[in-house]
Structure formats: C-alpha cells, structure tokens
Amino acid sequence: MNVLLDAVGITKSFSGIRALDDVTLRVVEGERVGLIGPNGAGKTTLFNCILGTLRPDSGSVILNGVDLGSLPVHRRARMGMGRTFQRIELFSDTSVAEHLLIAERVRQGNGALWKDLLGRGRPTSDEIRRCAEVLDLLGLTDLAEEPIETLSLGQGRLVEVGRALVTGPRLLLLDEPSSGLDRAETDALAATLAEIQREKGFAVLLVEHDVELVAAFTDRTYVLDFGRLIANGPTKEMMADADVRRAYLGDLEVGR
Amino acid sequence: MLLAASTGEDLLRAVLQGAPPGSVYALIALGFVLTYKTSGVFNLAFGAQAYVSAAMYFQARNEWEWQVVPALILAVFILAPLIGLVLERLIFRHLSNSSAVAKLVIAIGLTVALPSLFELVTGFSAVAGRTPTGIIPGGSSVFYDPFGIYPLSRDELAQMAVALFGMAALGALFRFSSLGLALRAVVESPRMTELSGINADRVSAFAWALSSLFAGMAGVLIAPRFNTLMAPDFFHLVIVAIAAAAIGRLASLPRALLGGLGLGIFIALFNTFLPRWTADHGWLRPFQENLTPSMPFVILFGVLVCWPAIRREHRVVDPLSGVDPPPPGLAALTRNRRLTLITRVFSVSLLCVIGVTVLLRADVRWLFLVTQAVILAIIYLSITVVTGFAGQISLCQGAFAAVGAFTVFQLADRYDLSVLAAALVGAALAAVVGAVLSLPVLRLGGVWLAIATLAFAFFFDAVMVKFSWIGGGGTSLFQGTRVPRPTIGPWDFADDRLFLVLAVVAFTVVSFLVIQLREGTTGRMLHALRGSEMAAESIGISPVRARVTAFAVSAAIAGFGGALLAIHQENVNYQNNFSPTAALFWLVLVVSLSARTIEGAAYSGAAFSLFDSLVLRGEVFRWIFRGWVPGILPISPKWRFVLFGLASIQFSRHPEGLVEYGKRRATRRFNERFDRRERDRASQETSP
Ligand SMILES: Nc1ncnc2c1ncn2[C@@H]1O[C@H](COP(=O)(O)OP(=O)(O)O)[C@@H](O)[C@H]1O
Ligand SMILES: [Mg+2]
C-alpha cells in the first residue's frame, strides 16, 4: 500500500506551552484515519502543522514522498490536501455556488489578469457543471444561489466539505465536523461523507469529539493527550483501551 | 589621533543635538503605546492633537497676549486631555469590538478633521513667518554650551527637562497610584486584567487623557522648531513616534522611550556624518540633501520592513485568546428586478441630463470642477481595488498618482511624446512601483501595512519628488511642471468641453475594467481572501500573488488618473494634487462614502471637487430657489475636511460606506413594502 502522508516527529510550542511533542502519524492512500483526544490536546495544532498554517519547531511533513519543508499553505493545498475548519470558515457575502466555483478555478490554475480584464474571467459552463455535480453529491443543489449568511451551521459544514472536495484532494482533513451539529445532522453528515469517500477514494484524517462518528467512520485511530500520542491502532481496539478511556472519557465527564 | 578625537566630538555633538527632539518623540511614543494597549487604537491623530495644542498655545500667547503659565494650562493641561477624553468617550469606547483597521481608519479621519475643526472654532490661521515661541523667554536666543561642542538653546533644554519630568511623573504614577497601577497592569498584560476585574473603562479613559496630554505637551515643545505653525509638520512628529513605538512592538513602554530617544540621536548622527561621506562621493550628494528632512519616514519604513518582530505572525490565533472579530457581515439582500431596472434607468437618465447641462450651460469654472471630479473618480477607483476589493488600507495612492503625472510631464517635456501615450506609460510605471512596494509591505498586514505605505508616501514626497528626473528639480521651480493637452486627429482637447468628454470616456473604460476584475478570477480570489484568509489558502489561493496583483492594478489606475489630472490642469501641481496629506483625505472620503462600488468612487470624486461649491457656498440652493441662499452660507471650505473626516467614524459599523449602506437600506424598505402589497393583493384575491 502507498503511504500518502507521513508526519514525523512534529513538535510545536506556544510561548512555553508544548502543544505537540514529537508526534508521528501516517496515512495510507484511501485510508480513513481518526485522531481523537480531549480539548486542548493539540489536534487542531497538528492539522495546522501538517497544512503549513503553522511552522512546527521540529519534525517534517512528507506528502507522497516529498518533504514539504516550508512550503506555504496554498502550495500544499494544490498538492492535494483539503481541509475543513473547527470554527467554520466561509467567504462572507458570497453564494454557496461561488464557494465551489472559485475553488474549481484555482484547481485549474488559470487566473491570469489579462483574462479578467478582457472579460474572460467569469465561470465557464464546464466549471459550473463540475460544481453542480459536487453540490448534487452533498445535496446542496437547492441552496446553490443562497447567500452564505442564510445557511444553518450544518449546511455551512457541508459547503466547507464541498469547497474542499472541488479541489480534488487526495487527503481530506476534517476538523471536528460535528461540532455544533445535533445528532441527526451529524448522522446525515457522516452518511454523506462515507458515501462520497467510497466513491472518490481519497484518504481522510478525521479529528472528532463525537465518539460514535469516529467509531462509525474510521478504521484506525490515533489518540492524542497533552500533545503526546498515547496510542494508535484499529479504532475498535482504541475505543476499548483503558488508557484512552481515561484520557478521553474523563474529559467528556468534565465537558458534560 | 586627531581624527579619533574629532569623531568622538562629533558623536557627542550628535547626542546633544538629538536628545532634545528625541525626548519629545519619546513622549508621544509613550502615549502611543498607552492608548494602543488600553483601547487597541493606533492613534495617528496624535499629530493633529499636538498641532491643536501648539496652535492653542500660540493663539493664547500671541493673539490674546496671555502669560506663559495660563496659556500652557489652557493648551496642554485642559484642552489636550479634554480632546482625548472626548474622543475616548464619544468614539473609541464604543469600538472595542471593531477591528484594528477600522479604528485606524477612524484615527485617520480624525487626523483630517481635528485641525480644521480647531481652526474653524477658534478662527486660528497660520501666519507665514510668525515663528511660534517656546515656553521659556529667550528660548531660541539664549544658549548654553556645557562641553564646548554644541550650544543647547533654552528651548532644547526645556524640551528635555519637561520630557524627563513627564516620564518621571508617569513612573511615579505607575508605582504609587491605584489607577496608575491598573494602567500599568493593562499595558503589560491586557488578558490578565480581563480576568482580574480592573475597571477597563476608567483605565482606558485615563490612558487617553494622559497620552493626549503628552501629545499636546510634545506639540507645544516642538513648535519652535517650525517656521510656521502648520498641521502637516506635526504629522511628521507622529511618524517618528510610531517608529519609536514600533521598535518595542507597541507593547513596551521602556522600549518606546528608548526608541524615541535613540531615533532622535540617530537622526542627528545621520545629519552629522552623511555630509562627510557625500563630500568624498559626489554622486551621493543629491541623496544627502533630500534624505535629511525625510529621515523619519525612511526610518519608519526601515523599522517596519526590517524589524523582524513586526512581521505578520498572528495568522493562526490562539483559540483561547480574544481575536479580532470578523468584519460585520452585510445583510443578505436579493434585489427586486423591477427596482433595479427602475433605478438604473433613472440614474442613467439623470447622468445624461447632468452631462448635457454641464456641456451646454457650464462656464469655465464649473467645467473645470466637473472634469476634475470625473478624473478624481478614476483615481478613487484605485482605492476601490486595493481597499474595497483587497481589503488593504493603502495610504500612498497619492504617490502612485504622482508617478503617472510626473511621467507624463517628463516624457512630454523631454521627448515630446503624445501625452495620452505617456499616460499609459505612467500607469505601467506606477504598476511596477506598486508591485515592488507591495512585496515587503504585504508581509506586514493590517495596520502595519497602512503605516508602511504612509511612510513610503512621505518618503516619495520628501526625497523622490526633489530629483530632477522625477519632479523636474530646479527647472520646475522656474518653469513649473507644464503638461500639454493632446490632439487626436480633428479633435483638439485644449477645448475644455471636449476634454470633459475624454475624461468621461476614460472613467467609463476604467470602470469597465474594474468591474471585469471584480467579476473575474482575481476579484473573486480577493473576495475569498477578505472573507477568510485561512480558508482561501486552504483551497490553493496564494494571498501574496492576489494582493500584489491588486496593488499593481490599483497603482496603475492611480497613475493613469494622476496623469489625466496633470493633463487637465496642464500642470502637475504636485503640492496641491498629490501630497501625502491630500491622499489621506482621499482615503477618508472614499471609505466613508463607499469603497466597494464604482458609484462610491464617482460620488467621492464629486464630493471632493463639487461639495465645496455646491453645498458650502450654497450654489445648489441658488439654482433651486432662484437666487436664495440660506443665511448661514457660504461657509468655509474647511468644513469639507471636518464633515468627511468625522463621517469616517461610521466605517466601523458600515464598512461598505454611507452610499452603499443607504442604498441597501432603501432597497430593504422597498422590498418590505413591495412584499406587503403582494401579500395584501393575494389575500384580497382569496377572500371573496
Ligand atoms: N496560536 C496559538 N497560540 C498560542 N497557543 C495556542 C495556539 N494554538 C493553540 N494553542 C494552544 O495549544 C494547545 C492545543 O490547542 P489545539 O490544537 O487547538 O487543541 P485541540 O484542537 O486538540 O482542542 C492549547 O493549549 C491551546 O491553547
Ligand atoms: Mg481543535
């Protein structure tokens, strides 16, 4: 099997606080991997290090055998990494369709200024068709022309996923997709994600608080606690592991 | 041996020479850090406040013939803190949730408004050649020379003494008074204070009063250095203070203090040693002559671009810390088709009527003003691109416009090139300048980016314009920077009416291009970046590339507009048209009206050029009421600065600008009424 992502020995501190301590993580092509851990464990920070939003103090990120070094975020994105955000990040004052259209345009990489000035910068019918397909997959077709401000949180999450999908990622990093959603919305999202993943075959790295979602969606899981990996293995075993339950469920009790 | 001794002497002399202004810079820098840390406001308006206090003091001393002490009490200890308190209570207190950039825009608006407001209220006006007096008798005529190296004037001694006293007082306050302790706690760790229940309101008001007092004091102290009291000189003062504060990343009082002193001494050193080097290297001389007065801006730019600590670094914010809130979302709005059609038809016909009336009826003056409005609207479209689309505050659009204007002047003067071709060359040159400038500046982001562009604008003003291959040098002093009008085939644009048509055509073409840009890839990328930079990057958009493009396009538009303005006036008229302070007012104007739309640029052009004649002098009433003008009119054109400067205050709540806000509100009202009528009709049809 083909290794897609190798994050090796990632360490990151924020003014003395060690948010990540020598974390090593691997994702294989087409695999569905979970990453769990209590609040503040460093999951989002790890995402940011993998995607280049943050520069790790040490350690390296290797995608498809290429060391990403200090490549900026947008270059990494174009190499096949898509993501969603824990605190939803959408482009304000824009329609749903426009979110996907701009992603599609960037994927094709033709945005020369002179084309804009000659009036050739608007979405082409081909782009519109491709985006419509993705909208259809996510069941967002009816909302295509809606301004982003009118959507519910769950719909916004789907738009984020769609925007990432349009870029044709080989690895999709999802940061707590269920946060802020109710049970039914979460289940619907999980079903949609599973279906699309099966169809497209990309790999997923899923950060999640919702244990059920992780159990249902992932095959393998890493457990992070206070910036250190404390366990990893098949998801089922992880859920049963005593250490994991202590670190994780202890937090849940505090949280609830 | 001899050489070493004289170098040592030079060093000491520079220290003695630089310490007095340095201590004044330090005073303002302290105020800067205080207000920034307590209320998050990057208060550019300290320059204006320093001017107001200096002018008040001057007025009291020279016009009213008061004694030093009462004049000082009025100007520094009453007026200055009062202004600070009023600004804090009425404006900045209500903006604690606004972004830093919004607060900066408001501070710029105040910079424009305050001096004019003061002059209108007190009737003060600068008299050329009446040098302001200091706070000590014989301040500039009695000297002391303790080391036999550099004679310190009484004024200079007073500057150091007062500044020292001020700092000592601040230190004592921090140590011994409870409010001072609270203030220090806030400055050192704003997050701690949120948790420990310090009364932030009181602290912030206190900080504003105190720092405004410092600014006022600094203004009065520094005034004797200027020949004539004028607001822009005091703006320079604030620039150095910003550089000083930037050295401590706006976070540390001691560093700001040392930064101020250090910069004063550095400037003096520079002024001492640069002439030596240039004596050996003749080609350096023009630089030396021009660089000396502009050291503050060079330093500020250097500090911003080279000081590693200031770089954009807060892109990923700690999820637990307070963050800059996102800009307020614009209410989603679907416009009614019929309404859109009606307003389009109406506004096009109105424009046609105005156009025809102007072409047929207007006299020379009105033709001039209307043409100027159209050309300024072109320049303002450059602000639409960089501020409206890309969300960056650029304060050097005047420099870009001047690049275009000077290019036309040079090419027409030296090579007899057609001015329209030269205007295009000017636009291209401006684009290059914009792109090159944007690379170091864009790394800064947000407020620092605005400040760096401001420093560049002043640098261009003080250094570049003086070169003969840009501003014409000495010859321009005698002959002016003359620019001819073009002729194309049978049309001779020396005719003012024809030139107006040309300007309108140019505006239409540029507007068209700007709309293409907005609807095209670049515009949509910029829109995405403005919505969420993180998300935009995550789908592969390069923020740097998109923004450099925006800067270059914006500079090109400004350059083209500047060129047209020069052609229209048949002269570059640099001081009147393109000076950095003029460009500050441009930004304030466009941002208050609407930086996001073509209409906004058009309205701003009209406001700049026509508001004075139409409203302030009451011409519009004269036309409508056949000669009757309200009794209070005409009023001073300075009201323009006051009104639009203060109008920028609404930027924090309506970043889309007054025009756009009004339009959206009107549309919403219309939609509601329309919907109600539809509903009524529907219910009537179903009821019988
Ligand atoms: N930009 C930042 N600056 C300072 N501290 C940060 C920053 N980002 C995260 N942290 C800290 O790092 C730790 C891990 O945070 P995070 O990665 O968001 O955890 P998780 O996503 O697992 O809940 C927390 O203690 C958080 O306060
Ligand atoms: Mg997180």
Tab-separated table of C-alpha atoms in Angstrom, chain B residues 320-644:
chain	number	residue	atom	x	y	z
B	320	LEU	CA	-8.451	30.709	23.730
B	321	SER	CA	-7.362	34.306	23.306
B	322	GLY	CA	-9.579	37.159	22.219
B	323	VAL	CA	-9.435	37.581	18.474
B	324	ASP	CA	-10.194	40.337	16.048
B	325	PRO	CA	-13.827	39.779	15.286
B	326	PRO	CA	-14.706	39.207	11.661
B	327	PRO	CA	-15.960	42.279	9.849
B	328	PRO	CA	-19.700	42.666	10.213
B	329	GLY	CA	-21.443	40.633	7.560
B	330	LEU	CA	-23.513	42.564	5.116
B	331	ALA	CA	-27.135	41.711	5.373
B	332	ALA	CA	-28.035	39.298	2.648
B	333	LEU	CA	-30.086	41.076	0.100
B	334	THR	CA	-31.770	39.984	-3.038
B	335	ARG	CA	-32.696	42.936	-5.133
B	336	ASN	CA	-36.006	43.204	-6.756
B	337	ARG	CA	-35.603	43.054	-10.545
B	338	ARG	CA	-38.064	45.812	-11.281
B	339	LEU	CA	-36.488	48.072	-8.697
B	340	THR	CA	-33.046	47.503	-10.190
B	341	LEU	CA	-34.356	48.350	-13.635
B	342	ILE	CA	-36.113	51.479	-12.439
B	343	THR	CA	-33.118	52.797	-10.538
B	344	ARG	CA	-30.789	52.028	-13.464
B	345	VAL	CA	-32.965	53.853	-15.949
B	346	PHE	CA	-33.421	56.723	-13.556
B	347	SER	CA	-29.747	57.163	-12.723
B	348	VAL	CA	-28.628	56.846	-16.346
B	349	SER	CA	-31.114	59.475	-17.450
B	350	LEU	CA	-30.144	61.720	-14.570
B	351	LEU	CA	-26.489	61.386	-15.528
B	352	CYS	CA	-27.318	62.209	-19.150
B	353	VAL	CA	-29.267	65.294	-18.118
B	354	ILE	CA	-26.426	66.456	-15.897
B	355	GLY	CA	-23.895	65.740	-18.610
B	356	VAL	CA	-25.796	67.636	-21.285
B	357	THR	CA	-26.482	70.556	-18.944
B	358	VAL	CA	-22.840	70.799	-17.999
B	359	LEU	CA	-21.695	70.585	-21.606
B	360	LEU	CA	-24.163	73.238	-22.803
B	361	ARG	CA	-24.501	75.617	-19.906
B	362	ALA	CA	-21.474	75.372	-17.641
B	363	ASP	CA	-18.963	78.194	-17.514
B	364	VAL	CA	-15.217	77.690	-17.329
B	365	ARG	CA	-15.156	77.207	-13.580
B	366	TRP	CA	-17.881	74.587	-13.484
B	367	LEU	CA	-16.407	72.758	-16.450
B	368	PHE	CA	-13.125	72.661	-14.598
B	369	LEU	CA	-14.702	71.352	-11.402
B	370	VAL	CA	-16.800	68.696	-13.085
B	371	THR	CA	-13.879	67.453	-15.162
B	372	GLN	CA	-11.755	67.322	-12.057
B	373	ALA	CA	-14.474	65.337	-10.294
B	374	VAL	CA	-14.526	62.772	-13.090
B	375	ILE	CA	-10.750	62.392	-13.110
B	376	LEU	CA	-10.586	62.110	-9.329
B	377	ALA	CA	-13.233	59.418	-9.573
B	378	ILE	CA	-10.787	57.478	-11.753
B	379	ILE	CA	-8.098	57.832	-9.107
B	380	TYR	CA	-10.587	56.765	-6.454
B	381	LEU	CA	-11.268	53.584	-8.387
B	382	SER	CA	-7.721	52.653	-7.402
B	383	ILE	CA	-8.851	52.799	-3.776
B	384	THR	CA	-11.854	50.692	-4.726
B	385	VAL	CA	-9.479	47.984	-5.937
B	386	VAL	CA	-6.955	47.985	-3.125
B	387	THR	CA	-9.206	48.811	-0.187
B	388	GLY	CA	-12.635	47.758	-1.388
B	389	PHE	CA	-11.649	44.512	-3.094
B	390	ALA	CA	-8.369	43.540	-1.447
B	391	GLY	CA	-9.228	44.942	1.992
B	392	GLN	CA	-5.865	46.680	2.455
B	393	ILE	CA	-5.537	50.251	3.618
B	394	SER	CA	-3.022	51.940	1.331
B	395	LEU	CA	-2.062	55.494	2.166
B	396	CYS	CA	0.277	56.044	-0.777
B	397	GLN	CA	-2.193	56.312	-3.635
B	398	GLY	CA	-1.120	59.938	-3.991
B	399	ALA	CA	2.432	58.812	-4.717
B	400	PHE	CA	1.216	56.363	-7.363
B	401	ALA	CA	-0.869	59.083	-8.983
B	402	ALA	CA	2.115	61.400	-8.886
B	403	VAL	CA	4.245	58.774	-10.655
B	404	GLY	CA	1.760	58.883	-13.527
B	405	ALA	CA	1.605	62.658	-13.570
B	406	PHE	CA	5.369	63.134	-13.492
B	407	THR	CA	5.844	60.521	-16.200
B	408	VAL	CA	3.603	62.500	-18.496
B	409	PHE	CA	5.449	65.679	-17.633
B	410	GLN	CA	8.884	64.141	-18.233
B	411	LEU	CA	8.023	62.286	-21.421
B	412	ALA	CA	6.239	65.270	-22.924
B	413	ASP	CA	8.915	67.681	-21.804
B	414	ARG	CA	11.962	65.701	-22.891
B	415	TYR	CA	10.825	63.529	-25.751
B	416	ASP	CA	7.756	65.356	-26.930
B	417	LEU	CA	5.759	62.146	-26.607
B	418	SER	CA	1.991	62.257	-27.028
B	419	VAL	CA	0.547	62.814	-23.572
B	420	LEU	CA	-2.034	60.067	-23.878
B	421	ALA	CA	0.649	57.514	-24.704
B	422	ALA	CA	2.693	58.958	-21.855
B	423	ALA	CA	-0.275	58.489	-19.513
B	424	LEU	CA	-0.293	54.787	-20.334
B	425	VAL	CA	3.456	54.587	-19.743
B	426	GLY	CA	2.870	56.366	-16.446
B	427	ALA	CA	0.235	53.823	-15.472
B	428	ALA	CA	2.633	50.986	-16.271
B	429	LEU	CA	5.417	52.591	-14.270
B	430	ALA	CA	3.113	53.138	-11.330
B	431	ALA	CA	2.109	49.477	-11.535
B	432	VAL	CA	5.740	48.455	-11.288
B	433	VAL	CA	6.307	50.746	-8.316
B	434	GLY	CA	3.158	49.398	-6.671
B	435	ALA	CA	4.141	45.779	-7.190
B	436	VAL	CA	7.687	46.303	-5.914
B	437	LEU	CA	6.477	48.235	-2.893
B	438	SER	CA	3.804	45.699	-2.073
B	439	LEU	CA	6.234	42.811	-1.698
B	440	PRO	CA	7.897	43.911	1.552
B	441	VAL	CA	4.813	45.723	2.760
B	442	LEU	CA	2.338	42.886	2.339
B	443	ARG	CA	4.258	40.746	4.760
B	444	LEU	CA	3.193	43.158	7.453
B	445	GLY	CA	-0.553	43.063	7.016
B	446	GLY	CA	-3.294	45.085	8.656
B	447	VAL	CA	-2.414	48.255	10.489
B	448	TRP	CA	1.321	47.984	9.866
B	449	LEU	CA	0.759	47.752	6.158
B	450	ALA	CA	-1.129	51.028	6.226
B	451	ILE	CA	1.643	52.675	8.226
B	452	ALA	CA	4.349	51.389	5.887
B	453	THR	CA	2.529	52.792	2.865
B	454	LEU	CA	2.202	56.071	4.712
B	455	ALA	CA	5.937	56.109	5.337
B	456	PHE	CA	6.516	55.419	1.656
B	457	ALA	CA	4.196	58.256	0.663
B	458	PHE	CA	6.137	60.713	2.802
B	459	PHE	CA	9.446	59.333	1.574
B	460	PHE	CA	8.342	59.829	-2.008
B	461	ASP	CA	7.205	63.320	-1.113
B	462	ALA	CA	10.408	64.359	0.627
B	463	VAL	CA	13.037	62.601	-1.467
B	464	MET	CA	11.905	61.319	-4.814
B	465	VAL	CA	9.968	64.374	-5.925
B	466	LYS	CA	13.081	66.500	-5.484
B	467	PHE	CA	15.036	64.599	-8.132
B	468	SER	CA	15.161	66.339	-11.465
B	469	TRP	CA	14.339	63.133	-13.321
B	470	ILE	CA	11.095	62.865	-11.387
B	471	GLY	CA	9.825	66.207	-10.221
B	472	GLY	CA	11.825	68.324	-12.623
B	473	GLY	CA	14.194	69.582	-9.940
B	474	GLY	CA	15.322	73.173	-10.116
B	475	THR	CA	13.919	73.866	-13.562
B	476	SER	CA	10.398	73.120	-12.358
B	477	LEU	CA	10.745	75.908	-9.824
B	478	PHE	CA	11.119	78.406	-12.627
B	479	GLN	CA	9.017	76.917	-15.373
B	480	GLY	CA	6.549	74.788	-13.456
B	481	THR	CA	5.783	71.245	-14.488
B	482	ARG	CA	3.934	72.069	-17.659
B	483	VAL	CA	1.979	69.406	-19.471
B	484	PRO	CA	0.265	69.989	-22.827
B	485	ARG	CA	-3.242	68.904	-23.839
B	486	PRO	CA	-3.441	66.215	-26.517
B	487	THR	CA	-4.921	66.325	-30.005
B	488	ILE	CA	-6.277	63.257	-31.745
B	489	GLY	CA	-6.944	63.745	-35.458
B	490	PRO	CA	-9.508	66.529	-35.784
B	491	TRP	CA	-10.132	66.837	-32.035
B	492	ASP	CA	-8.133	69.321	-30.085
B	493	PHE	CA	-8.561	68.603	-26.393
B	494	ALA	CA	-7.422	72.057	-25.462
B	495	ASP	CA	-11.157	72.663	-25.651
B	496	ASP	CA	-12.480	72.125	-22.119
B	497	ARG	CA	-15.780	70.614	-23.223
B	498	LEU	CA	-14.052	68.094	-25.405
B	499	PHE	CA	-11.676	67.264	-22.590
B	500	LEU	CA	-14.601	66.584	-20.284
B	501	VAL	CA	-15.895	64.090	-22.812
B	502	LEU	CA	-12.480	62.468	-22.894
B	503	ALA	CA	-12.434	62.236	-19.099
B	504	VAL	CA	-15.872	60.634	-19.030
B	505	VAL	CA	-14.810	58.107	-21.654
B	506	ALA	CA	-11.697	57.310	-19.634
B	507	PHE	CA	-13.754	56.877	-16.460
B	508	THR	CA	-16.145	54.569	-18.272
B	509	VAL	CA	-13.333	52.419	-19.623
B	510	VAL	CA	-11.562	52.170	-16.266
B	511	SER	CA	-14.854	51.374	-14.512
B	512	PHE	CA	-15.486	48.651	-17.026
B	513	LEU	CA	-12.058	47.154	-16.381
B	514	VAL	CA	-12.556	47.348	-12.632
B	515	ILE	CA	-15.861	45.517	-12.922
B	516	GLN	CA	-14.203	42.866	-15.077
B	517	LEU	CA	-11.565	42.491	-12.418
B	518	ARG	CA	-14.161	42.122	-9.692
B	519	GLU	CA	-16.157	39.515	-11.587
B	520	GLY	CA	-13.056	37.706	-12.788
B	521	THR	CA	-10.707	35.308	-11.059
B	522	THR	CA	-8.630	37.935	-9.301
B	523	GLY	CA	-11.634	39.730	-7.864
B	524	ARG	CA	-13.207	36.537	-6.647
B	525	MET	CA	-9.941	35.415	-5.094
B	526	LEU	CA	-9.621	38.740	-3.283
B	527	HIS	CA	-13.183	38.417	-2.124
B	528	ALA	CA	-12.441	34.971	-0.755
B	529	LEU	CA	-9.313	36.223	0.994
B	530	ARG	CA	-11.283	39.015	2.590
B	531	GLY	CA	-13.902	36.569	3.789
B	532	SER	CA	-11.412	34.131	5.298
B	533	GLU	CA	-7.741	34.121	4.514
B	534	MET	CA	-7.200	30.725	6.090
B	535	ALA	CA	-9.952	29.115	4.064
B	536	ALA	CA	-8.821	30.808	0.861
B	537	GLU	CA	-5.316	29.480	1.321
B	538	SER	CA	-6.659	26.037	2.090
B	539	ILE	CA	-8.125	25.786	-1.404
B	540	GLY	CA	-4.897	26.908	-3.027
B	541	ILE	CA	-5.275	30.675	-3.361
B	542	SER	CA	-1.970	32.476	-2.969
B	543	PRO	CA	-2.636	35.527	-0.814
B	544	VAL	CA	0.589	37.223	-1.810
B	545	ARG	CA	0.029	36.842	-5.516
B	546	ALA	CA	-3.559	38.020	-5.395
B	547	ARG	CA	-2.705	41.039	-3.284
B	548	VAL	CA	0.369	42.020	-5.268
B	549	THR	CA	-1.846	41.942	-8.343
B	550	ALA	CA	-4.381	44.145	-6.587
B	551	PHE	CA	-1.681	46.596	-5.559
B	552	ALA	CA	-0.222	46.748	-9.049
B	553	VAL	CA	-3.603	47.233	-10.717
B	554	SER	CA	-4.547	49.840	-8.158
B	555	ALA	CA	-1.282	51.702	-8.659
B	556	ALA	CA	-1.770	51.610	-12.424
B	557	ILE	CA	-5.240	53.097	-12.130
B	558	ALA	CA	-3.981	55.788	-9.780
B	559	GLY	CA	-1.071	56.514	-12.117
B	560	PHE	CA	-3.388	56.823	-15.086
B	561	GLY	CA	-5.761	59.095	-13.189
B	562	GLY	CA	-2.877	61.204	-11.942
B	563	ALA	CA	-1.632	61.587	-15.494
B	564	LEU	CA	-5.064	62.724	-16.656
B	565	LEU	CA	-5.271	65.188	-13.801
B	566	ALA	CA	-1.947	66.709	-14.842
B	567	ILE	CA	-3.059	66.891	-18.462
B	568	HIS	CA	-6.312	68.527	-17.426
B	569	GLN	CA	-4.636	71.177	-15.298
B	570	GLU	CA	-1.824	71.432	-17.866
B	571	ASN	CA	0.499	71.167	-14.927
B	572	VAL	CA	1.398	68.509	-12.375
B	573	ASN	CA	0.716	70.824	-9.418
B	574	TYR	CA	2.249	68.209	-7.153
B	575	GLN	CA	1.760	70.031	-3.852
B	576	ASN	CA	-1.898	70.707	-4.470
B	577	ASN	CA	-2.892	67.443	-6.039
B	578	PHE	CA	-0.783	64.610	-4.742
B	579	SER	CA	0.805	65.421	-1.390
B	580	PRO	CA	0.561	62.625	1.207
B	581	THR	CA	-1.902	64.557	3.330
B	582	ALA	CA	-4.114	65.098	0.294
B	583	ALA	CA	-4.042	61.348	-0.219
B	584	LEU	CA	-5.074	60.772	3.385
B	585	PHE	CA	-8.183	62.784	2.703
B	586	TRP	CA	-8.856	60.715	-0.438
B	587	LEU	CA	-8.899	57.548	1.590
B	588	VAL	CA	-11.144	59.039	4.247
B	589	LEU	CA	-13.544	60.278	1.610
B	590	VAL	CA	-13.795	57.069	-0.389
B	591	VAL	CA	-14.036	54.873	2.662
B	592	SER	CA	-16.797	56.991	4.202
B	593	LEU	CA	-18.866	57.063	1.027
B	594	SER	CA	-18.228	53.605	-0.368
B	595	ALA	CA	-15.006	51.815	-1.162
B	596	ARG	CA	-16.705	48.793	-2.630
B	597	THR	CA	-18.537	50.185	-5.634
B	598	ILE	CA	-17.949	52.176	-8.797
B	599	GLU	CA	-20.662	54.557	-7.683
B	600	GLY	CA	-18.778	55.127	-4.455
B	601	ALA	CA	-15.736	56.306	-6.381
B	602	ALA	CA	-17.907	58.568	-8.536
B	603	TYR	CA	-19.630	60.118	-5.529
B	604	SER	CA	-16.273	60.632	-3.840
B	605	GLY	CA	-14.913	62.422	-6.887
B	606	ALA	CA	-17.947	64.661	-6.899
B	607	ALA	CA	-17.680	65.247	-3.172
B	608	PHE	CA	-14.043	66.246	-3.398
B	609	SER	CA	-14.472	68.582	-6.296
B	610	LEU	CA	-18.009	69.890	-6.107
B	611	PHE	CA	-19.120	69.722	-2.476
B	612	ASP	CA	-17.441	73.000	-1.664
B	613	SER	CA	-19.089	74.986	-4.439
B	614	LEU	CA	-22.431	73.238	-4.425
B	615	VAL	CA	-23.142	72.974	-0.736
B	616	LEU	CA	-20.735	75.021	1.298
B	617	ARG	CA	-21.050	78.041	-0.948
B	618	GLY	CA	-24.717	77.332	-1.477
B	619	GLU	CA	-24.788	77.320	-5.290
B	620	VAL	CA	-27.216	74.444	-5.337
B	621	PHE	CA	-29.713	76.481	-3.288
B	622	ARG	CA	-29.187	79.410	-5.574
B	623	TRP	CA	-30.243	77.319	-8.549
B	624	ILE	CA	-33.173	75.632	-6.918
B	625	PHE	CA	-34.586	78.674	-5.129
B	626	ARG	CA	-33.666	81.141	-7.830
B	627	GLY	CA	-31.046	83.104	-6.059
B	628	TRP	CA	-31.989	82.464	-2.435
B	629	VAL	CA	-29.240	81.028	-0.261
B	630	PRO	CA	-29.668	80.025	3.397
B	631	GLY	CA	-28.295	82.687	5.706
B	632	ILE	CA	-25.511	80.602	7.191
B	633	LEU	CA	-23.941	80.008	3.775
B	634	PRO	CA	-21.392	80.362	2.395
B	635	ILE	CA	-19.189	78.683	4.990
B	636	SER	CA	-15.514	77.844	4.983
B	637	PRO	CA	-14.305	75.060	2.688
B	638	LYS	CA	-12.584	73.598	5.722
B	639	TRP	CA	-15.924	72.117	6.714
B	640	ARG	CA	-15.316	69.587	3.970
B	641	PHE	CA	-12.454	68.099	5.962
B	642	VAL	CA	-14.410	68.204	9.187
B	643	LEU	CA	-17.552	66.619	7.771
B	644	PHE	CA	-15.939	63.825	5.813
